[in-house]
Coordinates of C-alpha atoms and ligand atoms in Angstrom, one line a residue:
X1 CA 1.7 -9.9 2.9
X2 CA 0.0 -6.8 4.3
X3 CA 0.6 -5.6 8.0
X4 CA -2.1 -3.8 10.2
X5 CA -1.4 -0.1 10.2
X6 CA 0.2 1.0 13.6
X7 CA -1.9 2.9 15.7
X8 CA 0.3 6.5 15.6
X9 CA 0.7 6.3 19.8
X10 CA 2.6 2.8 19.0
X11 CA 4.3 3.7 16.4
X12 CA 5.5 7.3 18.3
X13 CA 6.5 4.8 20.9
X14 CA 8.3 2.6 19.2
X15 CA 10.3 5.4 17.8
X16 CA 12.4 6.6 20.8
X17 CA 14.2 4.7 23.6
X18 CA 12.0 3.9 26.1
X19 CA 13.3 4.9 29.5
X20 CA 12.3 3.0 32.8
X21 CA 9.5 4.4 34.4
X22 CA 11.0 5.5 38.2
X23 CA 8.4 7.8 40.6
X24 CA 7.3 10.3 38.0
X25 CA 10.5 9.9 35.7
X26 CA 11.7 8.4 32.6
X27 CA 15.0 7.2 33.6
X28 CA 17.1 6.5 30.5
X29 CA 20.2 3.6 31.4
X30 CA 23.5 3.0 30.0
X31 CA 22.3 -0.4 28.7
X32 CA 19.2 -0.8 26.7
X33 CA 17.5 -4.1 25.5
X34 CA 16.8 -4.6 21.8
X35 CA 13.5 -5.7 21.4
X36 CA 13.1 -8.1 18.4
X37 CA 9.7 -8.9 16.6
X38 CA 9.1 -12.7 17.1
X39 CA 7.1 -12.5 13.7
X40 CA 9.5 -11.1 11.5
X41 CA 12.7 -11.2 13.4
X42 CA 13.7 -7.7 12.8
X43 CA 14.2 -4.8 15.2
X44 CA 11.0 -3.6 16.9
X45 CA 11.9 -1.4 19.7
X46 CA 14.8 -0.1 22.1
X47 CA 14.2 0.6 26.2
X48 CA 16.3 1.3 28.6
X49 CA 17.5 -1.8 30.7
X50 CA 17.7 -1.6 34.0
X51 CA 20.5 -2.8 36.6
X52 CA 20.8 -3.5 40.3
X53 CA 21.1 0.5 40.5
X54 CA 17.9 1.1 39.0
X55 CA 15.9 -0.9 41.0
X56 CA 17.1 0.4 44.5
X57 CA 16.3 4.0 43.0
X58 CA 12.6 2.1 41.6
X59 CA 12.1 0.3 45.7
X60 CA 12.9 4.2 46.7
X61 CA 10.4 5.5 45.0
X62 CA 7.6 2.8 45.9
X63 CA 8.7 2.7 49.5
X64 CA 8.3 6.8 49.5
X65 CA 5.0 6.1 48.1
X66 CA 4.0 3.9 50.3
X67 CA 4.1 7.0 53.0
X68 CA 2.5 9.5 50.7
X69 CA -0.6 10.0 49.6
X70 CA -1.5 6.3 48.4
X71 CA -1.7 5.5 52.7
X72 CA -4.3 7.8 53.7
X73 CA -6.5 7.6 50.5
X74 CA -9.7 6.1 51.2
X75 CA -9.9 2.7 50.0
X76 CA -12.8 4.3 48.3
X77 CA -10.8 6.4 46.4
X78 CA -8.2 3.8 45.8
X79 CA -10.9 0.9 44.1
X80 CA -11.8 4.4 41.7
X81 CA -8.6 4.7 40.2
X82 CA -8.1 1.2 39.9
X83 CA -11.3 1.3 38.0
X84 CA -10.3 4.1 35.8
X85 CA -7.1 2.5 34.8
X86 CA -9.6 -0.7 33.9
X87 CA -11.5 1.9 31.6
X88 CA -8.2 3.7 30.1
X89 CA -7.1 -0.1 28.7
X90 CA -10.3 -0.5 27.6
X91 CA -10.1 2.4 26.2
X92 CA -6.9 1.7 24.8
X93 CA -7.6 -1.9 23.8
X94 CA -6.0 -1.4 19.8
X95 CA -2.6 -0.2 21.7
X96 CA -2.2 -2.8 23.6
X97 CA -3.5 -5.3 21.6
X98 CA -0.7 -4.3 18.8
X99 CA 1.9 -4.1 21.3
X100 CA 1.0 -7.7 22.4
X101 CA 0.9 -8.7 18.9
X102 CA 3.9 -6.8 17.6
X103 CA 6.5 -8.2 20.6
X104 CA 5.1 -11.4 21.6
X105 CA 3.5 -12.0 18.2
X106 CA 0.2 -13.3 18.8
X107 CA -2.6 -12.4 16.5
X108 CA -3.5 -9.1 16.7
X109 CA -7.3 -9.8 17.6
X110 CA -7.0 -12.5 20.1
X111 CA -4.0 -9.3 21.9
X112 CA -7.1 -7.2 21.5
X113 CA -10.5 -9.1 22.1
X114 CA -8.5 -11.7 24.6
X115 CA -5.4 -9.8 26.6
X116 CA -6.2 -6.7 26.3
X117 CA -10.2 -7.0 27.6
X118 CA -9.6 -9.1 30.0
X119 CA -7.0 -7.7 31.6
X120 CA -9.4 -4.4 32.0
X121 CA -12.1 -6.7 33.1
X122 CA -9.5 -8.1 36.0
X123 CA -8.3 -4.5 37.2
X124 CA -12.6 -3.8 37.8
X125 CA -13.0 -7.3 39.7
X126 CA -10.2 -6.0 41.9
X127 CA -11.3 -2.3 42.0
X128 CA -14.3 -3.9 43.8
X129 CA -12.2 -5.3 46.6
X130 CA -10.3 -2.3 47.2
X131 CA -13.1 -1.2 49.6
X132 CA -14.4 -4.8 50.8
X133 CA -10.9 -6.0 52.4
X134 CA -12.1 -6.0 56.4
X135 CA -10.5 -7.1 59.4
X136 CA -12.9 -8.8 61.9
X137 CA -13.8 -8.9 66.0
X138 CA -12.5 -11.9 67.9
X139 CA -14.3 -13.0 71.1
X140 CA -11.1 -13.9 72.5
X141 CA -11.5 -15.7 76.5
X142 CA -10.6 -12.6 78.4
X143 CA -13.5 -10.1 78.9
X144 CA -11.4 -7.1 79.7
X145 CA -9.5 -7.3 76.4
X146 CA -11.0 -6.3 73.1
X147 CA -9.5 -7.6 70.3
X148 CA -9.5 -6.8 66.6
X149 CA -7.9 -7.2 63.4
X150 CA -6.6 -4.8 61.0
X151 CA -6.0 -6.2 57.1
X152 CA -2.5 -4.4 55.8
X153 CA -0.8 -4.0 52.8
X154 CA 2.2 -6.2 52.3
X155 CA 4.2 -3.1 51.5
X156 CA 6.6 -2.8 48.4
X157 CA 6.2 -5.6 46.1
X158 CA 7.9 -6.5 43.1
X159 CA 6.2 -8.2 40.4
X160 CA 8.2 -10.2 37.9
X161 CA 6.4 -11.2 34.8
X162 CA 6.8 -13.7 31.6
X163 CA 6.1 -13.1 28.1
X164 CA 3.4 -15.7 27.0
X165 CA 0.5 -12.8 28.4
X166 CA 2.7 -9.5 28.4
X167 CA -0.7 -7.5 29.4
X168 CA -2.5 -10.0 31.6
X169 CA 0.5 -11.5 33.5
X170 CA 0.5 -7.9 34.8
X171 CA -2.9 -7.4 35.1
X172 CA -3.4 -10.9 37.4
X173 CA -0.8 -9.5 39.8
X174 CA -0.7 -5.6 39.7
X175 CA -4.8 -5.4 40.3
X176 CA -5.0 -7.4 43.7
X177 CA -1.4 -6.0 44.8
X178 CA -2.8 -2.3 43.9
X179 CA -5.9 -3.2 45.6
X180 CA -4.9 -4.3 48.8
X181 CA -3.3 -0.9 49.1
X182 CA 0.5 -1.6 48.0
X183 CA 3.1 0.3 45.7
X184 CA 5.0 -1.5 42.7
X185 CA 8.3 -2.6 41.4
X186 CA 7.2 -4.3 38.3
X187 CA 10.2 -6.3 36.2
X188 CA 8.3 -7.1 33.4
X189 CA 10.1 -9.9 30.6
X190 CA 13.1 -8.7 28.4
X191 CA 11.0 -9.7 25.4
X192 CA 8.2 -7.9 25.9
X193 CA 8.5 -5.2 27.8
X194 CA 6.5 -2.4 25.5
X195 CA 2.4 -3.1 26.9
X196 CA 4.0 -2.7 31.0
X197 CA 5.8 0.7 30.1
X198 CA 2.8 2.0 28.6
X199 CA 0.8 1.2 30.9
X200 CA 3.0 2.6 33.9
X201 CA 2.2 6.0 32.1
X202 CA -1.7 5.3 31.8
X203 CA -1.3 4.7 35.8
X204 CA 0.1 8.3 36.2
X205 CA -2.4 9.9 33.3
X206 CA -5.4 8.6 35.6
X207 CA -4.3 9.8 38.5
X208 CA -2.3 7.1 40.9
X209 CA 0.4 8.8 43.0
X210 CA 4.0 9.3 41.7
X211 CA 6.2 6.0 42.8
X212 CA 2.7 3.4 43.4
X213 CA 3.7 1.6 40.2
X214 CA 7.5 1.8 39.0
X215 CA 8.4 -0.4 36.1
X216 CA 11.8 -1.7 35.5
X217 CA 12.6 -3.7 32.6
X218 CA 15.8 -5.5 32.2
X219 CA 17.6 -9.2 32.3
X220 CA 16.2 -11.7 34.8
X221 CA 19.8 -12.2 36.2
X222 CA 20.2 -8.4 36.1
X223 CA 17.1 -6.5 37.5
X224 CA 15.3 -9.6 38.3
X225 CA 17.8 -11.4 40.5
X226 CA 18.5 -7.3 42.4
X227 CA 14.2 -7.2 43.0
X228 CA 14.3 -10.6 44.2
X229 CA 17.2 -10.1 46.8
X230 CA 16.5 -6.7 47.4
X231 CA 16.0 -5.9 51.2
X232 CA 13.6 -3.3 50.7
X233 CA 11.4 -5.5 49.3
X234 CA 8.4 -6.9 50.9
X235 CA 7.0 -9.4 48.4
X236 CA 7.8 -11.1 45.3
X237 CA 4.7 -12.3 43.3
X238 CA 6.4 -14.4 40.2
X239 CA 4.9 -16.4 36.8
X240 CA 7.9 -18.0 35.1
X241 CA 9.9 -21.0 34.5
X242 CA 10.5 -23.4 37.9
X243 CA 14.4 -22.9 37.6
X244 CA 13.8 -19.4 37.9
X245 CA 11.5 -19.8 40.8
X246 CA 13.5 -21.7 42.8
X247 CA 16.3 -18.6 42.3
X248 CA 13.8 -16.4 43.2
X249 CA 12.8 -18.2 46.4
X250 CA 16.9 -18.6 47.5
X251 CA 16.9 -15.0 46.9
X252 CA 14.1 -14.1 49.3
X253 CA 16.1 -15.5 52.1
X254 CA 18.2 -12.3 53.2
X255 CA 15.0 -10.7 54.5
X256 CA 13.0 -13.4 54.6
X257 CA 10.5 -11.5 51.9
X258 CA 6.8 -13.4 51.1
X259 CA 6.9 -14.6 47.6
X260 CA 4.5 -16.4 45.7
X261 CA 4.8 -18.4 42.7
X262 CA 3.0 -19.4 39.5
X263 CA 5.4 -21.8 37.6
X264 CA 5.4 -25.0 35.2
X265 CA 3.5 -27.0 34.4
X266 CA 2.9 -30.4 32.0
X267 CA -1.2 -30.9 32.4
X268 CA -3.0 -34.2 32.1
X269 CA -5.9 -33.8 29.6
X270 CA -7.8 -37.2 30.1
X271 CA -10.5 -38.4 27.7
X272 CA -12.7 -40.8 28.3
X273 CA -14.7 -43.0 25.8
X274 CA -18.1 -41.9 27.6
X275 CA -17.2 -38.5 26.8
X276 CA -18.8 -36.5 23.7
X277 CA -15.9 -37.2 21.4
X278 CA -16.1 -34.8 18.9
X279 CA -16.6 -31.6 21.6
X280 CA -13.3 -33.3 23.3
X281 CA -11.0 -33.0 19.9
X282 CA -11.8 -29.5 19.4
X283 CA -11.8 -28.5 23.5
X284 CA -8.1 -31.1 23.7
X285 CA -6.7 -29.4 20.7
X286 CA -7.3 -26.0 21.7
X287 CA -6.1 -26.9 25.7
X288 CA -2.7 -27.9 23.9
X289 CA -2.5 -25.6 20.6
X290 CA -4.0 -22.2 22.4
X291 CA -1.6 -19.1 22.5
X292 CA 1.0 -21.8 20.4
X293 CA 1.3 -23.9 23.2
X294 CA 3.3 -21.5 25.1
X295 CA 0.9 -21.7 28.7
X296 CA 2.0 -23.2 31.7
X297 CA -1.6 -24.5 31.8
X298 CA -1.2 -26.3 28.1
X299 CA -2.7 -29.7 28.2
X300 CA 0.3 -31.1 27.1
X301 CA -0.3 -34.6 28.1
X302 CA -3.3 -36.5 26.3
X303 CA -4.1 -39.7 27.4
X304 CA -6.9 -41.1 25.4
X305 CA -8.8 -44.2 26.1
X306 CA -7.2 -46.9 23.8
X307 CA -10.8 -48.1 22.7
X308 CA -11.3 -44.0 20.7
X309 CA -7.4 -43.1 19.9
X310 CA -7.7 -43.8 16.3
X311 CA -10.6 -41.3 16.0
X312 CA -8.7 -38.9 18.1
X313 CA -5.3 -38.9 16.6
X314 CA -7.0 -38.4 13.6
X315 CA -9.3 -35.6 14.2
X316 CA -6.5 -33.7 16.1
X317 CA -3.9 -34.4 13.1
X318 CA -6.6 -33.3 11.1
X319 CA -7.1 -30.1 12.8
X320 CA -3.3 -29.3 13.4
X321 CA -3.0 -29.1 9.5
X322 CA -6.0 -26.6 8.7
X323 CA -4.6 -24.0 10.9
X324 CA -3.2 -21.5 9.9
X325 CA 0.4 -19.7 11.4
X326 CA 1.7 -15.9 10.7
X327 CA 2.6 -12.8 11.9
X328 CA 0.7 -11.6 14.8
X329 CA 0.0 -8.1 13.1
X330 CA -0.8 -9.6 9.5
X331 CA -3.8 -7.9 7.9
X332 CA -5.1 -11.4 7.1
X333 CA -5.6 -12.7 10.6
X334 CA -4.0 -16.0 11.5
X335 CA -5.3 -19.0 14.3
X336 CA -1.6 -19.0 15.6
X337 CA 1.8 -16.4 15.7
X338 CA 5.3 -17.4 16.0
X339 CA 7.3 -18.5 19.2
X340 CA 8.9 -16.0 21.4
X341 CA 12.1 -16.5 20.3
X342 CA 15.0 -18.3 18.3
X343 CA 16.1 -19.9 21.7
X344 CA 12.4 -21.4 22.5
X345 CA 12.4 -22.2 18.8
X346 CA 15.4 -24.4 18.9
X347 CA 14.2 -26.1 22.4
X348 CA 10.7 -27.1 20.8
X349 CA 12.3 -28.6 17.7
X350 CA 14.8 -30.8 19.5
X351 CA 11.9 -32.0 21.7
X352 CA 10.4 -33.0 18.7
X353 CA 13.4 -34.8 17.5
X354 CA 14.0 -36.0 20.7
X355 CA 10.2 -37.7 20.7
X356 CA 10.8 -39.3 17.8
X357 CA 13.9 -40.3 18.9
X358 CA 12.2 -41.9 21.6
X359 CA 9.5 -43.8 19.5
X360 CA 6.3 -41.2 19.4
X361 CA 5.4 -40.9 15.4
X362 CA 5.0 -37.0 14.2
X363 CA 1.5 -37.1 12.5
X364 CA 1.2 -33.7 12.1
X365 CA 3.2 -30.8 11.7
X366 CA 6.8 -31.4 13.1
X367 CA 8.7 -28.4 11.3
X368 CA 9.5 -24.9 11.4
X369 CA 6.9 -23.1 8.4
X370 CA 7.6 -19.4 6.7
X371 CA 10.5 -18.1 5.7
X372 CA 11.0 -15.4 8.7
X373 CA 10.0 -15.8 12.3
X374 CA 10.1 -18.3 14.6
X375 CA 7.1 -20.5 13.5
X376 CA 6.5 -24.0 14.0
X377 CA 3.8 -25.8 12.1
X378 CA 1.1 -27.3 14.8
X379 CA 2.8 -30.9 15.8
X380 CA 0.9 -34.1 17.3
X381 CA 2.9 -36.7 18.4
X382 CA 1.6 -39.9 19.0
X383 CA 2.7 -43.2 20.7
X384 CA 4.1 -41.4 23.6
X385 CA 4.7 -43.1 26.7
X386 CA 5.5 -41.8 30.5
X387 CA 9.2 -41.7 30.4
X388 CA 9.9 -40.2 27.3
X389 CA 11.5 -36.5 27.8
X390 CA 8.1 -35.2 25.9
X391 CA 5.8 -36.8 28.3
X392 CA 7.9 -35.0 31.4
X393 CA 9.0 -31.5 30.9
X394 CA 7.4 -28.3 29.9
X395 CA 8.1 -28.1 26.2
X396 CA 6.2 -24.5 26.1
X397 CA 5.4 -24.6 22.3
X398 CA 2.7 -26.1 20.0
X399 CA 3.3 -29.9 20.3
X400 CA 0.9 -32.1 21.5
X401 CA 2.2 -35.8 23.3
X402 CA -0.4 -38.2 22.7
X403 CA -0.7 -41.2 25.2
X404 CA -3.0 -44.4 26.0
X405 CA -4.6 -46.2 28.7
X406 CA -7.1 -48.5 29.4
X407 CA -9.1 -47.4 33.1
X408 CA -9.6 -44.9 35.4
X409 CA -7.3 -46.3 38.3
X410 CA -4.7 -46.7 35.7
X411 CA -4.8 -43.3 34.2
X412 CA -4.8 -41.2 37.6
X413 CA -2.0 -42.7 39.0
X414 CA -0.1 -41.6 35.7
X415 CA -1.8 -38.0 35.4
X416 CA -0.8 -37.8 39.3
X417 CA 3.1 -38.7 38.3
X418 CA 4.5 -35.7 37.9
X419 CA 6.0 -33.0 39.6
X420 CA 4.1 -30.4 38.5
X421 CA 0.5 -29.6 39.8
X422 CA -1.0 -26.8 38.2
X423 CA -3.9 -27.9 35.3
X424 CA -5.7 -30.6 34.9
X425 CA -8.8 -32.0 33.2
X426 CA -11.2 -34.6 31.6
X427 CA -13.4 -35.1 29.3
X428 CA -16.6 -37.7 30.3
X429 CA -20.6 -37.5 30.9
X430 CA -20.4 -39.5 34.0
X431 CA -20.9 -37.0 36.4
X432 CA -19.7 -39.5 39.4
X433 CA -16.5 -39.6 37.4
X434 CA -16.4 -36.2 37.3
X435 CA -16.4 -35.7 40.4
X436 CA -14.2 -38.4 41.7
X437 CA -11.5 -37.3 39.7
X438 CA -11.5 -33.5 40.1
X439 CA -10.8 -34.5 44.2
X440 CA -8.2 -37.0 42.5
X441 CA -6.1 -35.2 40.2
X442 CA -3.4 -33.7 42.1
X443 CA -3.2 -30.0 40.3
X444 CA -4.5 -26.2 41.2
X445 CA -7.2 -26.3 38.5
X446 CA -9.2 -29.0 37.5
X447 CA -11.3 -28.4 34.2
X448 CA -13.9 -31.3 33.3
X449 CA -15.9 -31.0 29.5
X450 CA -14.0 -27.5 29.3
X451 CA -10.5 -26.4 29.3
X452 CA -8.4 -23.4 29.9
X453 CA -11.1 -20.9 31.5
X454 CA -9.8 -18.5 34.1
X455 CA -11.6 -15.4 36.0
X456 CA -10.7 -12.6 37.7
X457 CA -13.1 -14.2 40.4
X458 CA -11.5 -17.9 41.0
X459 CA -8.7 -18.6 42.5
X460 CA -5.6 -19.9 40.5
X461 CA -2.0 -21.6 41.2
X462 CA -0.5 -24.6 41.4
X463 CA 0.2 -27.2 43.7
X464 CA 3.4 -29.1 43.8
X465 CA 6.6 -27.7 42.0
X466 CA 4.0 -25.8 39.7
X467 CA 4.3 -23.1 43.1
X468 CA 2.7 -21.5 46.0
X469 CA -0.4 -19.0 46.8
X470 CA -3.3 -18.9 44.6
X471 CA -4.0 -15.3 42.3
X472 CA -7.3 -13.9 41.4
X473 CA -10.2 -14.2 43.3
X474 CA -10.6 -13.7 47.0
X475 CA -7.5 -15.3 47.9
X476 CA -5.7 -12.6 45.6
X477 CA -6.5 -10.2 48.1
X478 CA -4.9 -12.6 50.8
X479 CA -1.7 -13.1 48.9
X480 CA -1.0 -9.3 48.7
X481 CA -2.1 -8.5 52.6
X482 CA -0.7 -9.2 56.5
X483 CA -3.3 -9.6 59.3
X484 CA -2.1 -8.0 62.5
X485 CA -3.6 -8.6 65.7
X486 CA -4.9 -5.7 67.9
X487 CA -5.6 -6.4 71.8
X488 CA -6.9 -2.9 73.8
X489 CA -6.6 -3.8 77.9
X490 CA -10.3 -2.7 78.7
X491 CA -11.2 -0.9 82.2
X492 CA -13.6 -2.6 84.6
X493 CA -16.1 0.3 84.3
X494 CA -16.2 -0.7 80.0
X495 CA -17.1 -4.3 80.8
X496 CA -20.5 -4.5 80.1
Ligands
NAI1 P1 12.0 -17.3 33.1 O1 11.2 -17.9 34.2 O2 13.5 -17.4 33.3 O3 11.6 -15.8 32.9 C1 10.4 -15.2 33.5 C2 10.7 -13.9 34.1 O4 11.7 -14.1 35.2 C3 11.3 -12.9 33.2 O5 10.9 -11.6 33.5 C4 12.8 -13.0 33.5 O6 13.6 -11.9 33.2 C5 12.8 -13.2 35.0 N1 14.0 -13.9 35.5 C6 14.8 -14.7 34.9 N2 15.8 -15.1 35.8 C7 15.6 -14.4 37.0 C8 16.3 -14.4 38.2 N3 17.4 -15.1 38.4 N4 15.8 -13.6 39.2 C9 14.6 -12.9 39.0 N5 14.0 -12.9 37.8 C10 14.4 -13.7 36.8 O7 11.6 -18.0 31.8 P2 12.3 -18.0 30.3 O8 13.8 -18.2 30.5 O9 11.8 -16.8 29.6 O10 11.7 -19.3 29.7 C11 12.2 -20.6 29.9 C12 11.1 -21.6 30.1 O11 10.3 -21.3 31.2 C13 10.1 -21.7 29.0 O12 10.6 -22.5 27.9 C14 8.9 -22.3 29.6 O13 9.1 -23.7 29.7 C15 9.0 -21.7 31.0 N6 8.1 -20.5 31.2 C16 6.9 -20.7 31.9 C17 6.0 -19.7 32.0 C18 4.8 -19.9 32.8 O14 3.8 -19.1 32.5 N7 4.7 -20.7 33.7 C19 6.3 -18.4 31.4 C20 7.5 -18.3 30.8 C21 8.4 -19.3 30.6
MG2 MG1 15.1 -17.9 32.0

């Protein structure tokens, strides 16, 4: 087995200890995390871990920054350097795409042609909206006041990331928070800390003020937990695990800071027997089996209608055992890389075990594969039914629960019983159906003959315990600003 060659920046970076990235500095700290490579687990890298002392020194810097000159910039000026930082990653696309590939471990092309573009692609939606973000006129009842309103940055807001995107979980909140005229603490995840670093010094190299973007890595229960209860923070915009949101949202309560959420999720992927079947296997497979399972929009749950399972099963069993799983950075390039980590390794096999346990039958993959790395062959379980543990939680990894049912009613009022909301989607060419359902299914996104397509233009975000406020798009802008309310007491002589 061959490995890509690293591209010299990465591999100069990899070389030293990366310090936290505080105003203009590199901050080194007494603890630093060892950053493994999912893929091989060996050593990949060393940064500096930050603690509750670092990140009042980080919400310093950004609440400086949010009185220098980042406030009076024109907003002009401000959707330009947003748009330079789009064309620096773009730029920079081989970087990022091997530090994507090297710590989370996904191939290195899909880091590249997937994360990496598109997360440039979102920072030039939102260096649009930099200038667009206007207040309005209100004919309020009383002719001698005039009153107006003025759209404000939220202020300092820290960002706390996971490590399923490692570029693009950054991207979808930094862009709109950057946008709407706010400065940064970023926590990125302990396991993947490397693309956020970088690209804190790509933000300084193109010209963004000292102290707009800070980035802190470190634990979540270290420099996550101090960001979240921190008092000089304004906002918390989260993606993660629900446990940890619900921590995050106790934690807001000292100053009552705004936080929005992107959590869990355990989507219904419905097929019906109308549907073109064939173009359903490859889209359902992909919904589930896409970045190895470990979305919170996966379509975990696949109920197929009883009269086409057979056909199903078999084309996605089928499927599951042509792919093929290695190191994201392998010179041979792979459909699939390894899970994040030993710990999410261990929690997807004894779901497995647990399934079968349960009744489902494992007819396809079921295993950890390779010698090194955390790699588990593509599994489809089939036979599943609603209250087994793999029809309910988030298993974040690449197995697929396999369900029946026989009608429509039926199969919404089981897609709708969960307590997550954040994915949905069917498969069917009756366009009345189509319809009906996407105003039934009780979930943020609704995806019908497709699956798993986002844009910097739509909004996204759950509904129920899959969290609150919706990123991207218009209402991304909305989620990083305050309206206030401005009343001037006119003179009789201004009436007119
Ligand atoms: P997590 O939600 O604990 O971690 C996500 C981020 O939150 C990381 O940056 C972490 O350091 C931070 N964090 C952890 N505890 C915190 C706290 N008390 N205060 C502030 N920040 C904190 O997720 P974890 O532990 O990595 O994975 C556990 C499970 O969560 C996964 O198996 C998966 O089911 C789910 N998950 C869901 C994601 C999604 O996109 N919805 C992303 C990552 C994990
Ligand atoms: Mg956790």
């Amino acid at each position: 087995m061959t490995m890509l060659e690293l591209n010299p920046e990465v591999s100069d970076f990899l070389a030293s200890v990366q310090g936290l990235r505080i105003g203009a500095d590199r901050v080194q700290a007494r603890e630093t995390i060892e950053v493994l490579n999912p893929s091989t687990e060996e050593h990949l890298a060393q940064v500096a871990c930050g603690d509750a002392d670092h990140i009042d020194a980080a919400v310093d810097a950004a609440r400086k920054a949010l009185s220098g000159p980042w406030r009076t910039m024109s907003s002009h000026d401000r959707g330009v350097l947003i748009w330079r930082l789009a064309d620096a990653i773009e730029a920079r696309k081989d970087i990022f795409g091997q530090f994507d590939a090297l710590d989370n471990g996904k191939p290195f092309a899909k880091a590249r042609d997937v994360d990496a573009v598109y997360s440039a692609r979102h920072f030039r939606y939102f260096a649009g909206w930099a200038s667009k973000i206007e207040g309005r006129t209100i004919p309020v009842s009383d002719p001698g006041r005039f009153n107006y309103t003025r759209v404000e940055p939220v202020g300092v807001c820290g960002l706390i990331t996971p490590w399923n995107y490692p570029t693009l979980m950054v991207a979808w909140k930094l862009a709109p928070a950057l946008a709407a005229g706010n400065t940064i603490v970023l926590k990125p995840a302990e396991q993947t800390p490397l693309s956020a670093l970088y690209l804190a010094d790509l933000a300084l190299e193109v010209g963004f003020p000292p102290g707009v973007l800070n980035v802190v890595p470190g634990l979540g229960a270290g420099a996550g937990a101090a960001l979240a209860g921190h008092k000089g923070v304004d906002k918390i915009g989260f993606t993660g695990s629900t446990e940890t949101g619900r921590r995050i949202v106790a934690a807001s309560t000292g100053n009552l800071k705004k936080v929005s959420l992107e959590l869990g999720g355990k989507a219904a992927n419905i097929i019906f027997p109308d549907a073109e079947i064939e173009a359903a296997i490859e889209g359902s497979f992909w919904a589930l089996f896409g970045n190895n399972g470990q979305s919170c929009t996966a379509g975990a749950r696949l109920f197929v209608h009883s009269s086409i399972r057979d056909q199903v099963v078999a084309g996605l069993a089928r499927r599951a055992n042509a792919l093929s799983v290695g190191p994201g950075m392998d010179s041979e390039s792979h459909d699939l890389g390894p899970l994040i980590s030993q710990q999410q390794m261990d929690k997807v096999l004894s779901y497995v075990g647990q399934g079968q346990a349960e009744g489902a039958q494992c007819v396809a993959g079921g295993k950890r594969v390779r010698n090194a790395g955390y790699f588990v062959a593509p599994t489809v379980l089939d036979g599943v039914t609603d209250t087994m543990s793999v029809a309910r939680e988030e298993i974040f990894g690449p197995v697929m629960a396999v369900l029946s049912f026989d009608d429509e009613a039926e199969v919404l009022a089981r897609a709708n019983n969960t307590d997550f909301g954040l994915a949905a989607g069917l498969w069917t060419n009756d366009v009345s159906r189509a319809h009906r359902m996407a105003a039934r299914l009780q979930a943020g996104t609704i995806w019908v003959n497709t699956w798993g397509d986002t844009d910097a233009a739509s909004p996204f975000g759950g509904m129920k315990q899959s969290g609150y406020g919706r990123e991207m798009g218009q209402e991304a802008i909305a989620l990083y600003s305050q309206t206030k309310s401005v009343w001037l007491g006119l003179k009789e002589s201004d009436l007119i």
